[in-house]
Coordinates of C-alpha atoms in Angstrom, one line a residue:
M299 CA 43.4 -85.1 -115.2
T300 CA 41.2 -86.0 -112.1
L301 CA 41.4 -83.6 -109.2
S302 CA 41.4 -84.9 -105.7
A303 CA 38.1 -84.6 -103.6
N304 CA 39.4 -81.8 -101.5
V305 CA 40.4 -79.5 -104.4
N306 CA 38.0 -76.8 -106.0
S307 CA 38.6 -77.0 -109.6
D308 CA 37.6 -73.3 -110.0
N309 CA 40.7 -72.4 -108.0
Y310 CA 42.9 -74.7 -109.8
L311 CA 44.7 -73.1 -112.8
G312 CA 46.9 -76.1 -113.7
F313 CA 50.4 -75.6 -115.2
D314 CA 51.3 -77.0 -118.6
H315 CA 54.8 -77.9 -119.3
Q316 CA 55.2 -75.2 -121.9
G317 CA 54.9 -72.8 -119.0
I318 CA 58.5 -73.6 -117.8
E319 CA 59.9 -71.8 -120.7
T320 CA 58.3 -68.4 -119.6
S321 CA 59.3 -66.7 -116.2
V322 CA 58.4 -66.6 -112.6
V323 CA 57.1 -63.1 -113.2
A324 CA 54.8 -63.9 -116.0
R325 CA 53.1 -66.6 -114.0
F326 CA 52.8 -64.6 -110.9
E327 CA 51.2 -61.5 -112.6
R328 CA 48.7 -63.9 -114.1
I329 CA 47.8 -65.4 -110.7
A330 CA 47.7 -61.8 -109.2
E331 CA 45.2 -60.8 -111.7
V332 CA 43.0 -63.8 -111.3
F333 CA 43.1 -64.0 -107.5
A334 CA 43.6 -60.3 -106.7
L335 CA 41.6 -60.2 -103.5
R336 CA 42.7 -63.4 -102.1
V337 CA 45.2 -63.4 -99.2
A338 CA 48.7 -64.0 -100.7
I339 CA 50.7 -64.0 -97.5
T340 CA 50.2 -64.2 -93.6
S341 CA 52.9 -63.6 -91.2
Q342 CA 52.7 -62.9 -87.4
G343 CA 49.1 -62.0 -87.7
R344 CA 49.6 -59.8 -90.6
R345 CA 48.2 -60.4 -94.2
I346 CA 48.5 -58.9 -97.7
T347 CA 46.2 -59.7 -100.8
Y348 CA 47.7 -60.7 -104.2
E349 CA 46.8 -57.2 -105.6
R350 CA 48.5 -55.2 -102.8
L351 CA 51.6 -57.6 -102.9
N352 CA 51.7 -57.1 -106.8
Q353 CA 51.6 -53.4 -106.4
K354 CA 54.3 -53.1 -103.9
A355 CA 56.5 -55.4 -105.8
N356 CA 55.9 -53.3 -108.9
Q357 CA 57.0 -50.1 -107.1
L358 CA 60.2 -51.7 -106.0
A359 CA 60.9 -53.0 -109.5
H360 CA 60.5 -49.3 -110.9
L361 CA 63.0 -48.0 -108.1
L362 CA 65.5 -50.9 -109.0
V363 CA 65.5 -49.9 -112.6
R364 CA 66.0 -46.3 -111.9
S365 CA 68.8 -47.0 -109.4
S366 CA 70.7 -49.4 -111.5
P367 CA 70.3 -49.9 -115.2
D368 CA 72.6 -53.0 -115.2
S369 CA 70.3 -55.9 -115.1
E370 CA 73.2 -58.4 -114.9
T371 CA 74.0 -57.4 -111.3
P372 CA 72.1 -59.2 -108.6
V373 CA 70.3 -57.3 -105.8
T374 CA 71.0 -58.1 -102.1
I375 CA 68.3 -58.3 -99.5
V376 CA 68.8 -57.8 -95.7
L377 CA 65.4 -58.5 -94.2
D378 CA 63.6 -60.7 -91.6
H379 CA 61.5 -63.6 -92.4
D380 CA 58.3 -61.5 -92.9
I381 CA 56.1 -60.1 -95.6
P382 CA 58.7 -57.4 -96.8
I383 CA 61.2 -60.0 -97.8
I384 CA 58.6 -61.5 -100.2
I385 CA 57.9 -58.1 -101.6
A386 CA 61.6 -57.6 -102.2
I387 CA 62.1 -60.8 -104.0
L388 CA 59.1 -60.3 -106.3
G389 CA 60.2 -56.7 -107.0
I390 CA 63.7 -57.8 -107.9
L391 CA 62.5 -60.5 -110.2
K392 CA 60.1 -58.1 -111.8
A393 CA 63.0 -55.7 -112.6
G394 CA 64.8 -58.6 -114.4
R395 CA 67.4 -59.1 -111.6
A396 CA 68.5 -62.0 -109.4
Y397 CA 68.2 -61.8 -105.7
V398 CA 70.5 -62.8 -103.0
V399 CA 69.1 -63.0 -99.4
L400 CA 71.3 -62.4 -96.4
D401 CA 70.3 -63.4 -93.0
P402 CA 70.6 -60.4 -90.8
T403 CA 71.4 -62.6 -87.7
A404 CA 74.5 -64.1 -89.4
P405 CA 78.0 -63.1 -88.4
Q406 CA 79.0 -59.6 -90.0
R407 CA 82.0 -61.2 -91.5
R408 CA 79.9 -63.7 -93.4
L409 CA 77.6 -61.1 -94.7
A410 CA 80.5 -58.9 -95.8
D411 CA 82.2 -61.9 -97.7
I412 CA 79.0 -62.7 -99.7
V413 CA 78.5 -58.9 -100.6
E414 CA 82.1 -58.6 -101.6
E415 CA 81.5 -61.7 -103.9
V416 CA 78.1 -60.7 -105.2
D417 CA 79.2 -57.0 -105.6
P418 CA 75.7 -55.7 -105.7
H419 CA 74.7 -52.1 -106.8
V420 CA 71.7 -52.1 -104.6
I421 CA 70.9 -53.4 -101.1
V422 CA 67.0 -53.7 -100.2
S423 CA 66.6 -53.6 -96.4
N424 CA 64.6 -51.6 -93.8
K425 CA 65.5 -49.2 -91.1
D426 CA 65.9 -51.8 -88.4
Y427 CA 69.1 -52.9 -90.2
T428 CA 70.6 -49.6 -90.9
S429 CA 73.7 -50.5 -88.8
I430 CA 74.3 -53.7 -90.9
T431 CA 73.7 -52.1 -94.2
D432 CA 76.0 -49.1 -93.5
E433 CA 78.9 -51.5 -93.1
L434 CA 77.9 -53.4 -96.2
V435 CA 77.5 -50.3 -98.6
N436 CA 81.2 -49.3 -98.5
G437 CA 80.4 -46.0 -100.2
A438 CA 79.7 -47.8 -103.7
R439 CA 76.3 -49.2 -103.1
Q440 CA 72.6 -47.9 -102.6
V441 CA 70.3 -49.0 -100.0
I442 CA 66.5 -49.0 -100.6
T443 CA 64.5 -49.2 -97.4
L444 CA 61.0 -50.8 -97.8
D445 CA 59.7 -49.0 -94.7
G446 CA 59.9 -45.5 -96.0
G447 CA 62.0 -45.6 -99.0
I448 CA 59.1 -45.9 -101.5
D449 CA 56.6 -43.1 -101.4
D450 CA 53.1 -43.2 -103.2
S451 CA 54.4 -41.3 -106.3
V452 CA 56.1 -44.5 -107.4
S453 CA 54.0 -46.3 -110.1
T454 CA 52.3 -49.5 -109.0
A455 CA 51.9 -50.6 -112.6
S456 CA 53.9 -53.6 -113.9
L457 CA 57.2 -52.8 -115.8
G458 CA 55.9 -54.9 -118.6
Q459 CA 59.3 -56.0 -119.7
P460 CA 59.9 -59.5 -121.2
I461 CA 61.9 -61.9 -119.1
E462 CA 63.5 -65.0 -120.5
S463 CA 63.3 -68.3 -119.0
T464 CA 67.1 -68.4 -118.9
T465 CA 67.3 -65.2 -116.9
L466 CA 69.1 -65.7 -113.4
A467 CA 66.5 -65.5 -110.8
G468 CA 68.6 -66.0 -107.6
I469 CA 71.8 -66.9 -106.0
F470 CA 71.5 -69.1 -102.9
Y471 CA 74.6 -69.5 -100.6
T472 CA 75.1 -73.0 -99.1
S473 CA 75.4 -73.4 -95.3
G474 CA 79.0 -74.5 -95.7
S475 CA 78.3 -78.0 -94.2
T476 CA 80.3 -79.6 -96.9
G477 CA 83.0 -77.0 -97.2
R478 CA 83.3 -73.1 -97.9
P479 CA 79.9 -71.6 -98.6
K480 CA 79.3 -71.3 -102.4
G481 CA 76.7 -69.3 -104.4
V482 CA 74.4 -71.6 -106.4
Q483 CA 72.7 -69.8 -109.3
R484 CA 69.3 -70.7 -110.5
Q485 CA 67.4 -69.5 -113.5
H486 CA 63.6 -68.8 -113.8
R487 CA 63.0 -72.1 -115.8
E488 CA 64.7 -74.2 -113.1
I489 CA 62.3 -72.8 -110.5
L490 CA 59.3 -73.3 -112.8
Q491 CA 60.1 -76.8 -113.7
R492 CA 60.0 -77.6 -110.0
I493 CA 56.7 -75.7 -109.6
W494 CA 55.2 -77.3 -112.7
Q495 CA 56.0 -80.8 -111.4
E496 CA 54.6 -80.2 -107.9
T497 CA 51.5 -78.2 -109.2
T498 CA 50.6 -81.1 -111.5
D499 CA 51.3 -83.9 -109.0
F500 CA 49.7 -82.3 -105.9
H501 CA 47.0 -80.1 -107.6
I502 CA 48.2 -77.0 -105.6
N503 CA 45.5 -74.5 -105.8
A504 CA 44.1 -71.2 -104.4
D505 CA 42.4 -73.1 -101.4
D506 CA 45.9 -74.3 -100.2
N507 CA 47.7 -72.8 -97.3
V508 CA 51.5 -73.4 -97.8
A509 CA 54.0 -73.3 -94.9
L510 CA 57.2 -71.4 -95.4
L511 CA 59.6 -72.4 -92.6
Y512 CA 62.9 -72.0 -94.5
F513 CA 64.5 -68.8 -94.5
C514 CA 64.4 -67.4 -98.0
G515 CA 68.2 -67.3 -98.4
F516 CA 68.1 -71.0 -98.8
G517 CA 67.4 -72.7 -102.1
S518 CA 64.8 -74.9 -100.4
S519 CA 62.6 -71.9 -99.8
T520 CA 61.8 -71.5 -103.4
T521 CA 59.6 -74.7 -103.5
D522 CA 57.2 -73.4 -100.9
L523 CA 57.3 -69.7 -101.9
F524 CA 56.4 -70.3 -105.5
N525 CA 54.3 -73.4 -104.9
A526 CA 51.9 -70.9 -103.1
L527 CA 52.3 -67.6 -105.1
L528 CA 52.4 -69.2 -108.4
N529 CA 49.1 -71.0 -107.8
G530 CA 47.0 -68.4 -105.8
A531 CA 47.5 -70.3 -102.5
T532 CA 48.3 -68.4 -99.3
L533 CA 51.9 -68.4 -98.3
C534 CA 52.1 -68.8 -94.4
L535 CA 55.4 -67.6 -92.9
Y536 CA 56.7 -69.2 -89.6
D537 CA 59.7 -68.0 -87.9
F538 CA 61.5 -70.4 -85.7
R539 CA 63.6 -67.9 -84.1
Q540 CA 60.7 -66.2 -82.6
E541 CA 58.1 -68.9 -82.2
G542 CA 60.3 -71.9 -81.6
L543 CA 59.6 -75.6 -82.3
L544 CA 57.0 -75.9 -79.5
G545 CA 54.8 -73.4 -81.2
L546 CA 54.7 -75.1 -84.5
A547 CA 51.7 -77.6 -83.8
D548 CA 49.4 -74.7 -82.8
W549 CA 50.5 -72.6 -85.8
L550 CA 49.7 -75.4 -88.2
Q551 CA 46.3 -75.8 -86.8
R552 CA 45.7 -72.0 -86.5
E553 CA 46.7 -71.3 -90.2
A554 CA 45.0 -74.6 -91.5
I555 CA 48.3 -75.6 -93.3
T556 CA 47.8 -78.0 -96.1
L557 CA 51.3 -78.3 -97.5
F558 CA 54.0 -78.7 -94.9
H559 CA 57.7 -78.9 -95.7
L560 CA 60.6 -79.0 -93.2
P561 CA 64.2 -80.4 -92.8
I562 CA 64.3 -83.9 -91.6
A563 CA 66.3 -83.1 -88.3
L564 CA 63.4 -80.5 -87.4
F565 CA 60.8 -83.1 -88.3
Q566 CA 62.3 -85.7 -85.9
Q567 CA 62.6 -83.1 -83.1
W568 CA 59.1 -81.9 -83.7
L569 CA 57.5 -85.5 -83.5
D570 CA 59.1 -85.7 -80.1
T571 CA 57.1 -82.6 -78.9
L572 CA 53.7 -83.9 -80.2
S573 CA 51.0 -85.5 -77.8
P574 CA 48.8 -88.3 -78.9
Q575 CA 46.0 -85.8 -79.2
D576 CA 47.9 -83.7 -81.8
Y577 CA 46.0 -84.2 -85.1
F578 CA 46.5 -82.3 -88.3
A579 CA 43.5 -83.3 -90.5
Q580 CA 44.0 -80.4 -92.9
V581 CA 47.5 -81.3 -94.0
R582 CA 47.5 -83.1 -97.3
V583 CA 51.1 -83.1 -98.3
L584 CA 54.0 -83.5 -95.9
T585 CA 57.6 -83.4 -97.1
P586 CA 60.6 -83.8 -94.6
S587 CA 63.7 -83.1 -96.5
G588 CA 66.7 -85.4 -95.8
K589 CA 67.4 -89.0 -94.7
L590 CA 64.1 -90.3 -93.7
Y591 CA 63.7 -93.3 -91.4
R592 CA 60.9 -95.8 -91.5
R593 CA 60.2 -95.5 -87.7
D594 CA 59.6 -91.8 -88.0
V595 CA 57.1 -92.2 -90.7
E596 CA 55.2 -94.8 -88.8
R597 CA 55.1 -92.8 -85.7
S598 CA 53.8 -89.8 -87.5
W599 CA 50.7 -91.6 -89.0
Q600 CA 48.7 -91.0 -85.9
H601 CA 48.9 -87.2 -86.4
F602 CA 47.6 -87.1 -89.9
S603 CA 44.7 -87.8 -92.2
P604 CA 44.4 -91.1 -93.9
H605 CA 44.5 -89.1 -97.1
L606 CA 48.0 -87.7 -96.3
Q607 CA 50.5 -87.8 -99.0
F608 CA 53.8 -88.3 -97.3
V609 CA 56.7 -87.5 -99.7
Q610 CA 60.4 -88.5 -99.7
R611 CA 62.7 -87.3 -102.5
F612 CA 66.3 -86.5 -103.6
A613 CA 66.8 -82.9 -104.4
S614 CA 69.6 -80.2 -104.4
T615 CA 69.8 -76.4 -104.9
E616 CA 72.0 -77.2 -108.0
A617 CA 69.7 -79.9 -109.6
G618 CA 66.2 -79.2 -108.2
L619 CA 63.9 -82.1 -107.7
C620 CA 65.3 -85.4 -109.2
T621 CA 63.5 -88.3 -107.5
R622 CA 60.4 -88.8 -105.4
I623 CA 58.3 -91.5 -103.8
I624 CA 54.9 -91.0 -102.1
F625 CA 53.3 -92.9 -99.3
T626 CA 49.9 -92.8 -97.6
P627 CA 49.0 -94.2 -94.2
D628 CA 47.2 -97.2 -95.7
A629 CA 50.1 -98.1 -98.1
A630 CA 52.9 -100.6 -97.2
L631 CA 56.3 -99.0 -96.4
P632 CA 59.6 -100.5 -97.9
D633 CA 60.9 -103.1 -95.5
S634 CA 64.2 -101.3 -94.5
P635 CA 65.1 -99.0 -91.8
V636 CA 65.8 -95.9 -94.2
I637 CA 63.1 -94.9 -96.7
P638 CA 64.4 -94.9 -100.3
V639 CA 64.3 -91.5 -102.1
G640 CA 62.1 -92.7 -105.2
Y641 CA 62.1 -92.7 -108.8
P642 CA 63.2 -90.0 -111.4
F643 CA 60.9 -87.4 -112.7
P644 CA 60.3 -86.3 -116.2
D645 CA 63.2 -84.0 -117.4
K646 CA 65.7 -85.6 -115.0
E647 CA 67.7 -88.8 -115.5
V648 CA 69.6 -90.2 -112.5
L649 CA 72.9 -92.0 -113.2
L650 CA 75.1 -93.9 -110.8
L651 CA 78.8 -93.8 -111.8
D652 CA 81.8 -95.6 -110.3
D653 CA 85.1 -94.1 -109.4
A654 CA 86.1 -94.2 -113.2
D655 CA 82.9 -92.3 -114.0
Q656 CA 81.4 -95.5 -115.5
P657 CA 77.8 -96.7 -114.9
T658 CA 77.4 -99.1 -112.1
H659 CA 75.5 -102.5 -112.6
G660 CA 72.8 -104.3 -110.5
P661 CA 72.9 -103.2 -106.9
G662 CA 76.3 -101.5 -107.1
T663 CA 77.0 -98.2 -105.2
G664 CA 78.0 -95.2 -107.2
Q665 CA 78.0 -91.4 -107.2
I666 CA 74.6 -89.9 -108.0
V667 CA 74.8 -87.9 -111.2
I668 CA 71.8 -85.9 -112.5
K669 CA 71.4 -85.5 -116.3
S670 CA 69.1 -82.8 -117.4
R671 CA 68.5 -79.4 -119.2
Y672 CA 67.1 -78.1 -116.0
L673 CA 70.2 -77.6 -113.8
S674 CA 71.8 -74.7 -112.2
P675 CA 74.1 -72.7 -114.5
G676 CA 76.8 -73.2 -111.8
Y677 CA 78.5 -71.3 -109.1
W678 CA 78.6 -67.6 -108.9
R679 CA 82.1 -66.4 -110.0
N680 CA 83.6 -69.8 -109.6
E681 CA 84.3 -71.2 -112.9
T682 CA 86.7 -73.9 -111.7
L683 CA 84.1 -75.5 -109.4
T684 CA 81.4 -75.1 -112.0
R685 CA 83.5 -76.9 -114.6
N686 CA 84.3 -79.8 -112.0
K687 CA 80.7 -80.3 -111.1
F688 CA 78.8 -79.6 -114.1
I689 CA 79.9 -81.6 -117.4
P690 CA 78.3 -80.8 -120.8
D691 CA 76.6 -83.8 -122.4
P692 CA 78.5 -84.7 -125.6
D693 CA 75.3 -85.8 -127.5
D694 CA 73.0 -82.7 -126.7
P695 CA 74.4 -79.1 -125.9
Q696 CA 71.2 -78.2 -123.9
I697 CA 71.8 -81.0 -121.5
R698 CA 74.5 -81.3 -118.7
L699 CA 75.5 -83.8 -116.0
Y700 CA 75.7 -82.7 -112.3
F701 CA 78.0 -84.7 -110.1
T702 CA 76.3 -84.4 -106.7
G703 CA 79.2 -85.9 -104.5
D704 CA 76.4 -88.2 -103.0
Q705 CA 76.5 -91.9 -103.0
G706 CA 73.4 -94.1 -104.0
R707 CA 72.3 -97.5 -105.1
R708 CA 69.3 -98.8 -107.0
R709 CA 66.8 -101.3 -105.9
A710 CA 65.6 -104.0 -108.2
D711 CA 62.6 -102.0 -109.2
G712 CA 64.7 -98.9 -110.0
C713 CA 63.9 -97.1 -106.8
L714 CA 67.0 -95.0 -105.6
E715 CA 68.5 -95.4 -102.1
F716 CA 70.5 -92.5 -100.8
L717 CA 73.5 -93.6 -98.8
G718 CA 75.3 -90.2 -97.9
R719 CA 78.0 -87.9 -98.9
A720 CA 81.1 -89.6 -100.7
D721 CA 83.4 -87.2 -98.7
N722 CA 82.0 -88.7 -95.4
M723 CA 83.3 -92.1 -96.1
V724 CA 86.4 -93.3 -94.5
K725 CA 88.7 -96.4 -94.0
I726 CA 88.9 -98.0 -90.6
R727 CA 91.2 -101.1 -90.3
G728 CA 91.2 -101.3 -94.0
Y729 CA 87.4 -101.4 -94.5
R730 CA 85.4 -98.7 -96.3
V731 CA 83.1 -97.4 -93.9
E732 CA 79.8 -95.4 -94.3
P733 CA 79.0 -93.6 -91.1
A734 CA 75.4 -93.5 -92.4
E735 CA 75.2 -97.2 -91.8
V736 CA 75.9 -96.8 -88.2
E737 CA 73.5 -93.8 -87.8
T738 CA 70.7 -96.2 -89.2
A739 CA 71.6 -98.9 -86.8
L740 CA 71.5 -96.4 -83.9
R741 CA 68.2 -94.7 -85.0
D742 CA 66.6 -98.3 -85.0
L743 CA 67.1 -98.6 -81.2
D744 CA 64.2 -97.8 -79.1
C745 CA 66.3 -95.8 -76.6
V746 CA 67.5 -93.3 -79.4
S747 CA 65.6 -90.3 -80.7
Q748 CA 68.2 -88.9 -83.0
A749 CA 71.7 -89.7 -83.7
T750 CA 74.7 -88.7 -86.2
V751 CA 78.0 -90.3 -86.6
I752 CA 81.2 -88.8 -87.8
A753 CA 84.7 -90.0 -88.4
Q754 CA 87.4 -88.1 -86.2
T755 CA 91.1 -88.2 -87.0
E756 CA 94.0 -87.3 -84.7
S757 CA 97.4 -86.7 -86.2
G758 CA 99.2 -89.9 -86.8
K759 CA 96.2 -92.0 -85.8
E760 CA 93.7 -94.0 -87.7
P761 CA 90.2 -92.5 -88.0
C762 CA 87.7 -93.4 -85.4
L763 CA 83.9 -93.3 -85.4
V764 CA 82.2 -91.0 -82.7
A765 CA 78.4 -91.2 -82.3
Y766 CA 76.3 -88.1 -81.0
V767 CA 73.2 -89.3 -79.7
V768 CA 69.9 -87.7 -78.3
P769 CA 68.2 -90.2 -76.0
R770 CA 64.5 -90.8 -75.7
D771 CA 64.8 -91.1 -71.9
S772 CA 65.8 -87.6 -70.5
N773 CA 67.0 -89.1 -67.3
P774 CA 70.5 -87.5 -66.7
R775 CA 72.0 -90.7 -65.1
S776 CA 70.9 -92.8 -67.9
Q777 CA 72.3 -90.4 -70.4
T778 CA 75.8 -89.9 -69.0
Q779 CA 76.4 -93.4 -67.3
E780 CA 74.4 -96.3 -68.6
L781 CA 73.3 -95.2 -72.1
P782 CA 76.8 -95.4 -73.9
R783 CA 77.3 -98.9 -72.5
E784 CA 73.8 -100.0 -73.6
L785 CA 74.4 -98.5 -77.1
N786 CA 77.6 -100.3 -77.5
Q787 CA 76.2 -103.6 -76.5
A788 CA 73.2 -103.1 -78.7
L789 CA 75.4 -102.2 -81.9
R790 CA 77.7 -105.2 -81.3
Q791 CA 74.7 -107.5 -81.9
V792 CA 74.0 -106.0 -85.4
L793 CA 77.3 -104.4 -86.7
P794 CA 80.7 -105.8 -87.4
D795 CA 83.4 -104.7 -84.8
Y796 CA 85.1 -102.0 -87.1
L797 CA 81.6 -100.2 -87.5
V798 CA 81.0 -100.0 -83.7
P799 CA 81.8 -96.2 -82.6
A800 CA 84.8 -95.7 -80.4
A801 CA 83.0 -93.0 -78.3
Y802 CA 79.4 -91.9 -77.6
V803 CA 78.6 -88.2 -76.9
I804 CA 75.1 -87.7 -75.4
L805 CA 73.3 -84.6 -76.2
P806 CA 69.9 -83.0 -75.3
E807 CA 69.5 -82.2 -78.9
L808 CA 71.6 -82.1 -82.2
P809 CA 73.0 -78.7 -83.1
L810 CA 71.5 -77.4 -86.5
T811 CA 72.5 -75.0 -89.0
P812 CA 70.1 -72.1 -89.8
N813 CA 68.5 -74.1 -92.6
G814 CA 67.9 -77.2 -90.3
K815 CA 71.0 -79.5 -91.1
I816 CA 73.0 -81.2 -88.6

């Protein structure tokens, strides 16, 4: 393997495929020993070394084992996006437990519903959230506070207990954007398979500074979290709720971020905040997650080094990383408005199945189905949904198929195109309509910064399309009076009549869920 010019081979440990069948804990403890005095995490001006991070996580692990001998029960975390939340995650994993992170800013009812479903014996928090945890304890659970609940008498040594690769590592509750929130289970080996792939491809090493923008309760956070901490890199936490989008550019420069991963909707909004002088020479891997438009890639080139690796992929919490394609500023982009999501990875096979669950042929559209041994075990305490979405492979008991519910098609060279959710498709005037096609046409207009299109149905009436648009021009008159007419005229030049939205809603920005989805 040849390392890129900006990677110091002395600080690159590599990651062989056999390491997938160990545990996150085993890999982290090796890293903590090799890079003991290096900075493991920075957050809001604070930092902690690998040695100290490992010691604090060990102390929590000892307390958890004392508090609850049942290793099958997950441990819930109620903490901010800060260093203690990483200590909590590592301590729980070291104790052989799975972690479930709750957002303390979420509605109390949502927190209570998740705690009721998970039914943890222990909640890890701090004193700032006593009022929240008091309501969640319900007399049957213990709360361990990291700010005062662990004294110096607790051992800082590792528990030393073996953890199997199939041990449950975390449960990640979805945002509910496609229905009721559900808890997706992930094992150690699923996380390690993803880290193995990205460590190998991007040579992630101890000289890297990895941004963590996702809150740790979301499955997407594990990529950045463990790409850093399983390679001796520095994990740099950024809290949007405190710093806001406008502070991101200065933070990237100040922390010398080299790997940068964020939701596509935030990426589009962030590009709009940049001036021509904003330049991030140190970023070497950039990964916006979601449907990526060619024009956003092209307008981002001026802000990054010619050596940048711009990554588009298809991934999910249930299936991990499935496909990927990488671009550099000097490479030709596909000649389509939307960037395809790439080619399958080792250990993952991508199928496209029709409505009868048969393979599609040629350029036909089908449901994206992932075949692999590295899939989620399923949904926490939801056997019915697990059976519907995860199907055993008849030829190999270690392999299953995950039905994503997403639509896709293949290009002639095998590259996968992501078309959107199957449940977003509707029939209008007898035609099968994909709102994503209308979104693409809108995003291709110079006057549009962001757009999303949904089908709305009134009782007894046929569905109609409504477009929600963020304009490039901030002039109020153009937004409320002229722009809808301009958009309507432009779309009629490129789309059939049944695809033209019935209404346009002009917004200053698109509303986002806490994990950056529209």
